[in-house]
Short mmCIF file of C-alpha atoms in Angstrom, two decimals:
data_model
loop_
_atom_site.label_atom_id
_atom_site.label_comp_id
_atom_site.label_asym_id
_atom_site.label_seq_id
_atom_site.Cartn_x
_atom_site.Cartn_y
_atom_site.Cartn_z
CA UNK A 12 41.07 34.75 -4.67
CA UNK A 13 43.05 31.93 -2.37
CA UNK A 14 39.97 32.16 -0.11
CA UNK A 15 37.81 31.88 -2.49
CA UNK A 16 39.05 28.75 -3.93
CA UNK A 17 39.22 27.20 -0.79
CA UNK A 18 35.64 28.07 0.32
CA UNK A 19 34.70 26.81 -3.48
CA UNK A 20 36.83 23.78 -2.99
CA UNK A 21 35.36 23.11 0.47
CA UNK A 22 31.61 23.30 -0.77
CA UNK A 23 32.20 21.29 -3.96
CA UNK A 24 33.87 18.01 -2.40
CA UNK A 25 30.60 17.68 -0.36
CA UNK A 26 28.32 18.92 -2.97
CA UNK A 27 29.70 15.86 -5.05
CA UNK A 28 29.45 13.33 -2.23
CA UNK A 29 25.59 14.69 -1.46
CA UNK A 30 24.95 14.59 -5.27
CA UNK A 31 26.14 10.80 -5.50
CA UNK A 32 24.01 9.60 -2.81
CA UNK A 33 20.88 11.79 -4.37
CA UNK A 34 21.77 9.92 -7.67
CA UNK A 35 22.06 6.35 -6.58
CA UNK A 36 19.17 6.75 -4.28
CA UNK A 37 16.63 8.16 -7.09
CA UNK A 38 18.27 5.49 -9.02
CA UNK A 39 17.27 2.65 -6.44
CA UNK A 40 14.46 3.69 -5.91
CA UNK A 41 13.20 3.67 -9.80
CA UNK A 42 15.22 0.20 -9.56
CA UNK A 43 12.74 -1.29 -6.96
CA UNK A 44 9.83 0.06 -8.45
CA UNK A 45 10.28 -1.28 -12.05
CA UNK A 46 11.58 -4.75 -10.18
CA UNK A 47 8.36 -4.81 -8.42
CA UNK A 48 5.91 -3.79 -11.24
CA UNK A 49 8.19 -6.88 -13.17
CA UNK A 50 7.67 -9.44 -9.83
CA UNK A 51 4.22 -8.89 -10.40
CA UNK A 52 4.07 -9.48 -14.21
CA UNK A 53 6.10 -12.66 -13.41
CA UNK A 54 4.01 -14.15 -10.57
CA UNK A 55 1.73 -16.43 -12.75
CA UNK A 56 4.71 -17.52 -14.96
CA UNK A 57 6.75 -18.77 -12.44
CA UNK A 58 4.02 -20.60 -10.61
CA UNK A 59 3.21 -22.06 -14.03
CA UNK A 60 6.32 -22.27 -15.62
CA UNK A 61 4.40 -22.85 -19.20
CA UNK A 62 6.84 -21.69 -22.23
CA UNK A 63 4.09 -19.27 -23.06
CA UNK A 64 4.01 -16.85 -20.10
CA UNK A 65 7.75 -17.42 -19.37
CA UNK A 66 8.02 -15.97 -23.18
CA UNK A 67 5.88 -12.98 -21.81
CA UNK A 68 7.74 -12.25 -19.04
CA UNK A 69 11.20 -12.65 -20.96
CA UNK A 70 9.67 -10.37 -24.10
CA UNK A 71 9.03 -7.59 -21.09
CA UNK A 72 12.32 -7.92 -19.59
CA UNK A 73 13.99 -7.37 -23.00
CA UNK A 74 11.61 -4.48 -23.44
CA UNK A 75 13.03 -2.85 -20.34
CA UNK A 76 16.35 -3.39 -21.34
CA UNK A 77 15.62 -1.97 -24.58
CA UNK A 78 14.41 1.33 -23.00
CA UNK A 79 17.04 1.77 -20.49
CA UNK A 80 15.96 -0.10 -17.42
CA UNK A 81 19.12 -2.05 -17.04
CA UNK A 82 19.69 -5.89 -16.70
CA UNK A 83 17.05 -8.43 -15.74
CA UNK A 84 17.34 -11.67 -14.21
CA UNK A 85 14.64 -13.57 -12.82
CA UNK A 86 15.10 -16.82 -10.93
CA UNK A 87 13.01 -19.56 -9.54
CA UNK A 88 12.88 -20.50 -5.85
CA UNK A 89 16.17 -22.17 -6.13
CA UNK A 90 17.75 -19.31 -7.47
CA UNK A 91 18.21 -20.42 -10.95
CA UNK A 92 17.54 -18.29 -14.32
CA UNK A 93 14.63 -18.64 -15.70
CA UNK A 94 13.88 -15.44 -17.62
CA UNK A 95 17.02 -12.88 -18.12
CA UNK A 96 17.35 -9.50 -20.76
CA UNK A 97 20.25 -11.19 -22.61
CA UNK A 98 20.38 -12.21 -26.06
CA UNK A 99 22.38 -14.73 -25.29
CA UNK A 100 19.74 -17.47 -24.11
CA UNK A 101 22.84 -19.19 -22.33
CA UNK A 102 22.37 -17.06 -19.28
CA UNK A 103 18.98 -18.59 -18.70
CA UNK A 104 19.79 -21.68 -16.43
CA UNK A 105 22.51 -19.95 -14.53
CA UNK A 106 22.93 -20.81 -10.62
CA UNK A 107 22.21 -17.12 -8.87
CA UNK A 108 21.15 -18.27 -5.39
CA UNK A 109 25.43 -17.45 -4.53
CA UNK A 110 24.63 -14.05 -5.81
CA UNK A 111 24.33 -12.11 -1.56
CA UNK A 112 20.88 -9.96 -2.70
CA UNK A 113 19.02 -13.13 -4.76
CA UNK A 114 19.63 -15.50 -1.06
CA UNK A 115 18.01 -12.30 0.69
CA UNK A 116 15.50 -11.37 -1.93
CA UNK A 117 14.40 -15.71 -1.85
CA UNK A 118 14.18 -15.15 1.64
CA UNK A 119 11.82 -12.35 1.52
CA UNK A 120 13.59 -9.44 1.99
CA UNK A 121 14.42 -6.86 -0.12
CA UNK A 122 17.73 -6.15 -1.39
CA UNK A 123 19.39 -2.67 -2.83
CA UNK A 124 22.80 -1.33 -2.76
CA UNK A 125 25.84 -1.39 -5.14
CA UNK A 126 28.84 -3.83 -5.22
CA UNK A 127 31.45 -4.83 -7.73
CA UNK A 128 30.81 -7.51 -10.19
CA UNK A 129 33.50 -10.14 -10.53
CA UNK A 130 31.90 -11.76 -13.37
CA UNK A 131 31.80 -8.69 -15.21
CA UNK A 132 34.55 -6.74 -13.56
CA UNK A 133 32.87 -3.35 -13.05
CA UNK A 134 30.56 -2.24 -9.85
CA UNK A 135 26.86 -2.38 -10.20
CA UNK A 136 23.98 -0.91 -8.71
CA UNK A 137 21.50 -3.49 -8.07
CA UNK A 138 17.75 -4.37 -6.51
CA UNK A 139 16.62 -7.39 -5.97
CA UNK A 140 12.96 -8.04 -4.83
CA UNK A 141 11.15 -11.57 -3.90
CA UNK A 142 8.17 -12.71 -6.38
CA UNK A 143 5.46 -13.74 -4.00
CA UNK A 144 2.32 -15.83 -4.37
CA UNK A 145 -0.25 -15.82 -1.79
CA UNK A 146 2.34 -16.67 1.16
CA UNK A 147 5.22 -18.44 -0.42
CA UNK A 148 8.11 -16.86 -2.29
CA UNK A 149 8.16 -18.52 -5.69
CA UNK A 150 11.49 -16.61 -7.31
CA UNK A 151 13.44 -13.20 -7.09
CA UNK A 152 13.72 -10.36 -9.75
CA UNK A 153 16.88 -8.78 -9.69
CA UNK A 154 17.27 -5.48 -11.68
CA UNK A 155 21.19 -4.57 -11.91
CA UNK A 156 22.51 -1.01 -13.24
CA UNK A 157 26.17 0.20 -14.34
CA UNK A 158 27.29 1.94 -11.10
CA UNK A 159 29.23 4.23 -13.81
CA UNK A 160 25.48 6.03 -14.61
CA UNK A 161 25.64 7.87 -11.27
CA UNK A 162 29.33 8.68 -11.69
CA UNK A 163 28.21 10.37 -14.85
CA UNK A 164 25.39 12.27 -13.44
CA UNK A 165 27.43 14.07 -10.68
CA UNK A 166 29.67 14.71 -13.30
CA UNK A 167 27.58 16.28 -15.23
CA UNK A 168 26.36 18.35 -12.34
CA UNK A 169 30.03 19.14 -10.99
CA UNK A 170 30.79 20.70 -14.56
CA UNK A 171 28.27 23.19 -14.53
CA UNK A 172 29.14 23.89 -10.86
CA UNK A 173 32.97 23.97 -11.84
CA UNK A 174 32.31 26.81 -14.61
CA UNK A 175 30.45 28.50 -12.17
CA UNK A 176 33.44 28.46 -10.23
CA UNK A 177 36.22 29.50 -12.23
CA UNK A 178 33.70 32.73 -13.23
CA UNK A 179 33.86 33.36 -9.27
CA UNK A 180 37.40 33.28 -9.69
CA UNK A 181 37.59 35.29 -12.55
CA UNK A 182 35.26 37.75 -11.37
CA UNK A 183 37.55 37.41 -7.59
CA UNK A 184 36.34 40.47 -4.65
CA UNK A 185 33.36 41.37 -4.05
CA UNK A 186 31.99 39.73 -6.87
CA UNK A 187 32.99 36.44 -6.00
CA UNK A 188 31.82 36.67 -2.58
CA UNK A 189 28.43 37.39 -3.40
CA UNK A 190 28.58 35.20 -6.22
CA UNK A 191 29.64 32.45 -3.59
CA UNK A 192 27.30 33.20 -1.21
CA UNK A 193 24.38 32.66 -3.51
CA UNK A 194 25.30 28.99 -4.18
CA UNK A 195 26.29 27.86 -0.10
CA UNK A 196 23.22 29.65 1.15
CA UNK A 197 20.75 27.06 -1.06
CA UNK A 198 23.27 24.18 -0.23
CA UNK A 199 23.11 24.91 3.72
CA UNK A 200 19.32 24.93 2.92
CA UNK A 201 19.20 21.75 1.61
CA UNK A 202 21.80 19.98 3.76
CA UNK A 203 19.70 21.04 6.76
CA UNK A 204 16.56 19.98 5.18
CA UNK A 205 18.65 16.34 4.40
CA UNK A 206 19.11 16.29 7.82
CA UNK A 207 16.14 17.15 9.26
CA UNK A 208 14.98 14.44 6.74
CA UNK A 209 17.19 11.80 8.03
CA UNK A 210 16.25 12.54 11.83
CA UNK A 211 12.27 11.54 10.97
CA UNK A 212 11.02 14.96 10.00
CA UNK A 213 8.38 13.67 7.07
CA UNK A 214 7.83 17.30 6.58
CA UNK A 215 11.15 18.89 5.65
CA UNK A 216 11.90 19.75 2.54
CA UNK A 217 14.37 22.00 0.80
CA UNK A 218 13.74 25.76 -0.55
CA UNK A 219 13.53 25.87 -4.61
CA UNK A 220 12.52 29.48 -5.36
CA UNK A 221 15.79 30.90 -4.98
CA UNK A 222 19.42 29.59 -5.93
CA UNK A 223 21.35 28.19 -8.95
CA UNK A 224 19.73 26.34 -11.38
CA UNK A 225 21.27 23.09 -10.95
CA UNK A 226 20.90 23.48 -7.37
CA UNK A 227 16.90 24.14 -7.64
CA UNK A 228 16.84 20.59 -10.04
CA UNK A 229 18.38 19.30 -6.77
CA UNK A 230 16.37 20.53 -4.29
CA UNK A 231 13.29 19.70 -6.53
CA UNK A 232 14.77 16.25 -6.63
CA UNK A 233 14.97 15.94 -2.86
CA UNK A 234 11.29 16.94 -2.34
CA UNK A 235 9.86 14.37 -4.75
CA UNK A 236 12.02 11.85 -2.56
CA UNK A 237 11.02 13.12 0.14
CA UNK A 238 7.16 13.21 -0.69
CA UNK A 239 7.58 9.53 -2.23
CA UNK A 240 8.64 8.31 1.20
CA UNK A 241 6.22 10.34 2.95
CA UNK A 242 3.41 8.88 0.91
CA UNK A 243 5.07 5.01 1.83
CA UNK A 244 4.59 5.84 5.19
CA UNK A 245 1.20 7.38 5.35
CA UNK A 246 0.24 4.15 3.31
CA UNK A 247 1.99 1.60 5.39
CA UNK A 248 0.56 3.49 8.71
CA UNK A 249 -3.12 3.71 6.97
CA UNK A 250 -3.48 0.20 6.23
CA UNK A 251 -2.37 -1.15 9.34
CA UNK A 252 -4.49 0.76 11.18
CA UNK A 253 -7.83 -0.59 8.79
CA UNK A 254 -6.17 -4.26 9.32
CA UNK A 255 -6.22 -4.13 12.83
CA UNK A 256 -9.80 -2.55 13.48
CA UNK A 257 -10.97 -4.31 10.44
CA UNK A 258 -9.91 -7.69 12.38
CA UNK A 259 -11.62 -7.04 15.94
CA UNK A 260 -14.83 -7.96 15.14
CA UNK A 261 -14.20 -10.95 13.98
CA UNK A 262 -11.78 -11.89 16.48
CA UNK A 263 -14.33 -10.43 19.63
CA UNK A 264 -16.63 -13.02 17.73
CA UNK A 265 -14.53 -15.75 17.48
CA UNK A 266 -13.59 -15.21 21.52
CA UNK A 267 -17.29 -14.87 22.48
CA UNK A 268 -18.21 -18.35 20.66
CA UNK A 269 -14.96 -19.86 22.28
CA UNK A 270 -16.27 -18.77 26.18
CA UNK A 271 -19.68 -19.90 25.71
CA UNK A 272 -18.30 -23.62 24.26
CA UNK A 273 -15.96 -23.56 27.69
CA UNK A 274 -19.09 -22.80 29.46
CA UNK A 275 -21.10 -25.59 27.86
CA UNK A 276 -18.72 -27.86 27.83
CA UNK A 277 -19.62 -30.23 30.82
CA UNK A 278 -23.15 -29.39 30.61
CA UNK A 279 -24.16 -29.57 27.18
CA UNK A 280 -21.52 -31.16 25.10
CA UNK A 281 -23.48 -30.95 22.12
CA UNK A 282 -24.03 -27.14 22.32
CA UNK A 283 -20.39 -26.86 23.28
CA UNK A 284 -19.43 -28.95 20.03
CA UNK A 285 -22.05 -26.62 17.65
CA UNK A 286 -20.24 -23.63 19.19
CA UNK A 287 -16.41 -24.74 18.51
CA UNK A 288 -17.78 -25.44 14.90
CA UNK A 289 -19.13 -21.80 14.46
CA UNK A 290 -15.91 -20.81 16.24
CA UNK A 291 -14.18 -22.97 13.11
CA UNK A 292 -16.08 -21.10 10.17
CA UNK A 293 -15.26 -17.55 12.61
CA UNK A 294 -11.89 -18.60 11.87
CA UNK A 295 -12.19 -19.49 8.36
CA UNK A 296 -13.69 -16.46 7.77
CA UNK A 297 -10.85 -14.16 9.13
CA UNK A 298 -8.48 -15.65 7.09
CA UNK A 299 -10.61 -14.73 4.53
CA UNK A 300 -10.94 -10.91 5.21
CA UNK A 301 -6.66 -11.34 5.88
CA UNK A 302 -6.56 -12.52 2.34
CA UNK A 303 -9.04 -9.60 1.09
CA UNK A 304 -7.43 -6.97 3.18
CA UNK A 305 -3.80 -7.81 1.40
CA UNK A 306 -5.37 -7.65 -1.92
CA UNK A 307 -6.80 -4.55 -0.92
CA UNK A 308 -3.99 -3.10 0.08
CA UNK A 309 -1.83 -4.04 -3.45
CA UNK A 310 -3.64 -0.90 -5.13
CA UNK A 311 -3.42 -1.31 -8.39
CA UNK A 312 -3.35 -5.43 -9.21
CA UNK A 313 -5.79 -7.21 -11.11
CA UNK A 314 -6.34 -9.45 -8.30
CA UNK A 315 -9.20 -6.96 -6.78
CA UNK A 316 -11.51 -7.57 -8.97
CA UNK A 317 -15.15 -7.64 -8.51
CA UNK A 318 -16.85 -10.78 -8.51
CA UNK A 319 -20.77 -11.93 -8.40
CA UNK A 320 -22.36 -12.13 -4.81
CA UNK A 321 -25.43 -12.53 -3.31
CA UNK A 322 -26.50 -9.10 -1.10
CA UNK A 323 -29.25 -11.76 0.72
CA UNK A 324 -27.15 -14.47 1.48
CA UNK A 325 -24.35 -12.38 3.09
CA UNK A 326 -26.66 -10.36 4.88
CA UNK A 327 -28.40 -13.27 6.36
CA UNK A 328 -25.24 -14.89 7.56
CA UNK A 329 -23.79 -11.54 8.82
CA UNK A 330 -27.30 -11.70 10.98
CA UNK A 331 -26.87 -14.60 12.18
CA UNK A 332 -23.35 -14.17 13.23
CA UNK A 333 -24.05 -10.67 15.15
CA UNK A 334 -27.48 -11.44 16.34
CA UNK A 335 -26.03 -13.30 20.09
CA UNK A 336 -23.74 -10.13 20.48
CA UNK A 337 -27.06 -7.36 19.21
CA UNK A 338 -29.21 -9.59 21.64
CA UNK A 339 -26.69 -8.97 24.99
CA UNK A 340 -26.96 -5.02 23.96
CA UNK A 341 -30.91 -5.84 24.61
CA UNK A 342 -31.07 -4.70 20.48
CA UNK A 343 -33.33 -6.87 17.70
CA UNK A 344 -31.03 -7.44 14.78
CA UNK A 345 -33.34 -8.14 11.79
CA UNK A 346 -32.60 -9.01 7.59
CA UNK A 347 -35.25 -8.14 5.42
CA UNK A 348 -35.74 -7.05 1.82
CA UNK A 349 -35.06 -9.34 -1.26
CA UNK A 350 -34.58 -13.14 -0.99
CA UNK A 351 -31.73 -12.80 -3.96
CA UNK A 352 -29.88 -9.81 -4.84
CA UNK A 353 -26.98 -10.36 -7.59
CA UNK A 354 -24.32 -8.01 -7.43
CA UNK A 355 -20.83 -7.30 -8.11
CA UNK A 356 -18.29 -6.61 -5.20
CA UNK A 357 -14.84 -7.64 -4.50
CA UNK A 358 -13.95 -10.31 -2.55
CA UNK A 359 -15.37 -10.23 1.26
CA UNK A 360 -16.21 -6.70 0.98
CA UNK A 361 -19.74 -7.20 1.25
CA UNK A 362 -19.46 -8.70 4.53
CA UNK A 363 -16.58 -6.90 5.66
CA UNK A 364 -18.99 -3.65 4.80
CA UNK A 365 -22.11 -5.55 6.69
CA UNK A 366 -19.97 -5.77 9.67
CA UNK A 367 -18.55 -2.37 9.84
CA UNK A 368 -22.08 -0.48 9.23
CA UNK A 369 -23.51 -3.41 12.04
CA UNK A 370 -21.12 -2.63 14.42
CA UNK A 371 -21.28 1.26 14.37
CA UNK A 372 -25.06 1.35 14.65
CA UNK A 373 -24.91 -1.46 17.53
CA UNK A 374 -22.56 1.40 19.42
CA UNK A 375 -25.28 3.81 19.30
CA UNK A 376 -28.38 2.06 19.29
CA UNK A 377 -30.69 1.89 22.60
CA UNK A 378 -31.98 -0.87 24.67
CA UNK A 379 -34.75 -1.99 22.97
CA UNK A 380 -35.03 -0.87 19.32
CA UNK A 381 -34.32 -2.78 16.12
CA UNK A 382 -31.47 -2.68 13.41
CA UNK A 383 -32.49 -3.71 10.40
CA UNK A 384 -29.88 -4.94 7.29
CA UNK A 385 -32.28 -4.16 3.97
CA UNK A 386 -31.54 -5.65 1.13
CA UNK A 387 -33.25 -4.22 -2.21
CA UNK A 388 -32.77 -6.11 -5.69
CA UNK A 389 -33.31 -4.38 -9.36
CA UNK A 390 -31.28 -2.46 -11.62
CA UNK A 391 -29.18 -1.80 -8.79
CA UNK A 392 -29.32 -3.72 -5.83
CA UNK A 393 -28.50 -2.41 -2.40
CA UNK A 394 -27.72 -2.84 1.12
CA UNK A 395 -29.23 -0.87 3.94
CA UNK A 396 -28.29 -1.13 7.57
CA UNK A 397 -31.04 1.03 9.36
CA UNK A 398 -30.71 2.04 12.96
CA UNK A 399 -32.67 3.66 15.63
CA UNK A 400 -30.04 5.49 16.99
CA UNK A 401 -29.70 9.21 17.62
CA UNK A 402 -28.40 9.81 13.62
CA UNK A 403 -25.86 12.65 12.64
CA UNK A 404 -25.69 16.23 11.90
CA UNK A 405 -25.55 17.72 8.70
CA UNK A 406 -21.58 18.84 9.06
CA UNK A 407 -21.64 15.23 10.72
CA UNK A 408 -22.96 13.42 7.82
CA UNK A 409 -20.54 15.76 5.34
CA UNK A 410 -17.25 14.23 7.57
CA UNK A 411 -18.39 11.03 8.41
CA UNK A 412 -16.06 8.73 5.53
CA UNK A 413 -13.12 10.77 6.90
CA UNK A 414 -10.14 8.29 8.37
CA UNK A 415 -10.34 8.40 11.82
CA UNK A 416 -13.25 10.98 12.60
CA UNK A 417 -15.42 10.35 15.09
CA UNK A 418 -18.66 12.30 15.95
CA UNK A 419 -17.23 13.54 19.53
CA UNK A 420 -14.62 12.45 22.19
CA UNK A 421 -17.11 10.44 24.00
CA UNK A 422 -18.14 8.48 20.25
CA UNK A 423 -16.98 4.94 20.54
CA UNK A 424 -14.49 3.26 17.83
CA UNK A 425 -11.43 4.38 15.93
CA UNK A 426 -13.31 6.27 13.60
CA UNK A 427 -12.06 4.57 10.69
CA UNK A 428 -15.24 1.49 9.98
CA UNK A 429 -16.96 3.86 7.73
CA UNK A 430 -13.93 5.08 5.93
CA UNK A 431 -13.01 1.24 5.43
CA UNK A 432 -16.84 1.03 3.98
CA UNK A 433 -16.31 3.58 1.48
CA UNK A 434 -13.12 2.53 0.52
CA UNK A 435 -14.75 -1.56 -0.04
CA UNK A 436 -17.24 0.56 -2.03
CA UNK A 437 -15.61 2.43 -4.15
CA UNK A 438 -12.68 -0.43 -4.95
CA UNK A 439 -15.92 -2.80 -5.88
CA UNK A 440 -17.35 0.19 -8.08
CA UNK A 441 -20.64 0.73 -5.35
CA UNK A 442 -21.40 3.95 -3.85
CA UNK A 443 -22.35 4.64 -0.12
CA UNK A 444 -24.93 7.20 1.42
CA UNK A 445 -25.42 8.30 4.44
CA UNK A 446 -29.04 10.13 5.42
CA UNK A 447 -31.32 10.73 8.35
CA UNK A 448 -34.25 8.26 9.46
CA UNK A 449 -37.83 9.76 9.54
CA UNK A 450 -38.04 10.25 12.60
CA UNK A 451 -34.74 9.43 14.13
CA UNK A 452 -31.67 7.10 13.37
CA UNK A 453 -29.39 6.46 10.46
CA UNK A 454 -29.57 4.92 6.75
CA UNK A 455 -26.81 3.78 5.48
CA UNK A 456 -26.94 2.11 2.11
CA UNK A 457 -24.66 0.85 -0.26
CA UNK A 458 -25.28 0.89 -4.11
CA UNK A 459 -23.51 -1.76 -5.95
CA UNK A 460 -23.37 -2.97 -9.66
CA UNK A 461 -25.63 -5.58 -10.74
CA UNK A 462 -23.90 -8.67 -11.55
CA UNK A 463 -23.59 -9.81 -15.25
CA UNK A 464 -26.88 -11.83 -15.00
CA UNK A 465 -28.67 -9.47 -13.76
CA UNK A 466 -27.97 -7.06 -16.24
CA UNK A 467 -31.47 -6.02 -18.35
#
């Protein structure tokens, strides 16, 4: 019985440590989530800072105080408080930019962690998360808990794990080895997953078909951590990857109108001047599809939306822009179809889609044929890039949207422009095809909604 007290002693005083860093992590992590979804609900206020939406935003902080969420504040860029849960509207006006994670959250950087309060005398857990517009940092949310909630938690856990133990002790023997090993076999489980976890294995996680109850909710608790972070990865790794092929052909653009103005510029000053200008609006332009690529990326904002554009007038200055580059490959780049086509896209995605399905069909176009960009008005208009290229498959055509897949080893690209297309699509509410030319080559069209208009 000795032993077994010891080996029950020995598991729980880690069990309790591992259970308070599972609880202040899942708490942290709900903490940064609600302070984001609140940064985001506070943006326009505090760029504003009308009575109105500052009202809002203080209504919605209550509101998650109300339910549970904890304490708000929300600051300006100085670091004073603007909006906070309290009835007591004395708070608001408070100096926070002393508080350590407000500084770092004004600077940018997200803060999370616990620390005792001297103003209220008890430790907190706390998240604090910068409220960004565009690229400057216009105030901090800060989101602060009762570290006591956790303490709770793994107490409430370390009960049912204590009666479990003095039954083992009761029971003593045999008994209360096998009753012993059936709770350190799941914990060893799970520790190793934790580990393998903490090394960089994405794809550990911990066994939850066998073992006590409470250690199951654990181990169930881990995996949803651990497929939350997995997830934040994949994402962060997916959109830099479209960001940086989504910004070479602009940028192999802007370089090939910057070496032809060096080459011009003792000979023909003029042309030399005409081509730093179209260099200029090159650059304009990428900021733009920067700016369009961030909103893309924030999945879920209302600043996605889609907007009116003309199909014809973005396909005719897409032409224009690859038409030097399609001319060097010894192909005729040609825009035809409708003089006006009204439709409804997000920002830049109709040229960012335009350049994509341009520079895939200039990779496998030969010398000597003609790419055509089609654009078709009516109920709803559409965009057709039409190569003469040696087209796709059927099991081709079925993978082609796929991140990353190309159509061999020896297929130039990253694989990921028409992937970025049908994303642009479906975020704008279009819908992209893919079929055979008659009697070789590619279609690829794009369906979008007319705009408002338009509309019969």
């Amino acid at each position: 019985m000795v032993i077994t007290a010891l080996v029950l002693i020995v598991q729980t005083v880690p069990l309790a440590q591992y259970l308070r860093t599972v609880e202040t992590d899942r708490l942290i992590t709900g903490l940064e989530r609600d302070a984001f979804v609140l940064a985001g609900r506070s943006e326009e206020a505090l760029e504003s800072l009308a009575e109105e939406d500052l009202a809002s935003v203080a209504q919605a902080s209550q509101d998650y105080r109300d339910a549970g969420g904890g304490r708000v504040v929300i600051t300006d860029a100085t670091g004073t408080a603007l909006v906070t849960s309290d009835d007591d509207e004395s708070a608001v006006g408070g100096d926070y930019s002393t508080r350590p994670e407000v500084a770092q959250a004004l600077e940018g950087t997200i803060a999370a962690g616990s620390r005792f309060s001297q103003t209220l005398g008890k430790d907190l857990v706390f998240v604090a998360v910068p409220v960004i517009s565009g690229e400057d940092i216009v105030g901090a949310v800060r989101l602060t808990y009762p570290a006591s909630v956790v303490d709770e938690e793994v107490a409430e856990r370390l009960s049912v794990i204590g009666i479990v133990a003095l039954l083992t002790l009761a029971m003593a023997g045999i008994a209360g080895v096998v009753f012993s090993g059936t709770v350190t076999r799941p914990l060893r489980v799970l520790t190793a997953a934790t580990e393998r976890l903490a090394a960089g294995d994405l794809a550990a996680r911990a066994e939850t078909s066998r073992g006590a109850p409470e250690l199951v909710q654990l181990s169930s608790t881990f995996n949803r951590m651990a497929d939350r972070l997995a997830a934040l990865i994949d994402e962060q790794r997916a959109f830099a990857a479209d960001a940086s092929h989504q910004l070479r052909t602009p940028l192999t653009a802007l370089r090939l109108k910057l070496e032809r103005a060096r080459e011009l510029i003792e000979a023909d000053p003029a042309g030399a001047a005409h081509r730093l200008a179209a260099a200029e609006r090159e650059t304009d332009r990428l900021v733009t599809i920067v700016e369009g690529l961030l909103a893309l990326g924030r999945a879920g904002t209302p600043t996605a939306r889609p907007v009116p554009v003309d199909l014809a007038a973005a396909a005719h200055d897409r032409v224009a822009q690859w038409e030097p580059l399609a001319s060097e490959s010894g192909v005729r780049l040609e825009a035809e179809g409708a003089d006006r086509a009204a439709a409804l896209a997000i920002p830049t995605a109709v040229e960012q889609i335009i350049d994509n399905l341009v520079d895939n069909a200039l990779a496998v176009s030969p010398e000597g044929s003609t790419l055509r960009v089609v654009v078709t008005a009516g109920e709803r208009p559409a965009l057709s890039v039409i190569d003469e290229g040696p087209g796709m498959s059927d099991d081709d055509l079925a993978r082609a949207f796929d991140r990353f897949w190309r159509g061999s080893s020896t297929t130039p690209g990253t694989g990921l422009g028409l992937a970025i297309v049908a994303e642009l699509a479906r975020a704008s509410g279009a819908e992209v095809t893919l079929r055979r030319g008659d009697p070789r080559g590619l279609i690829a069209t794009v369906t979008f909604l007319p705009a408002p208009a338009d509309r019969p």
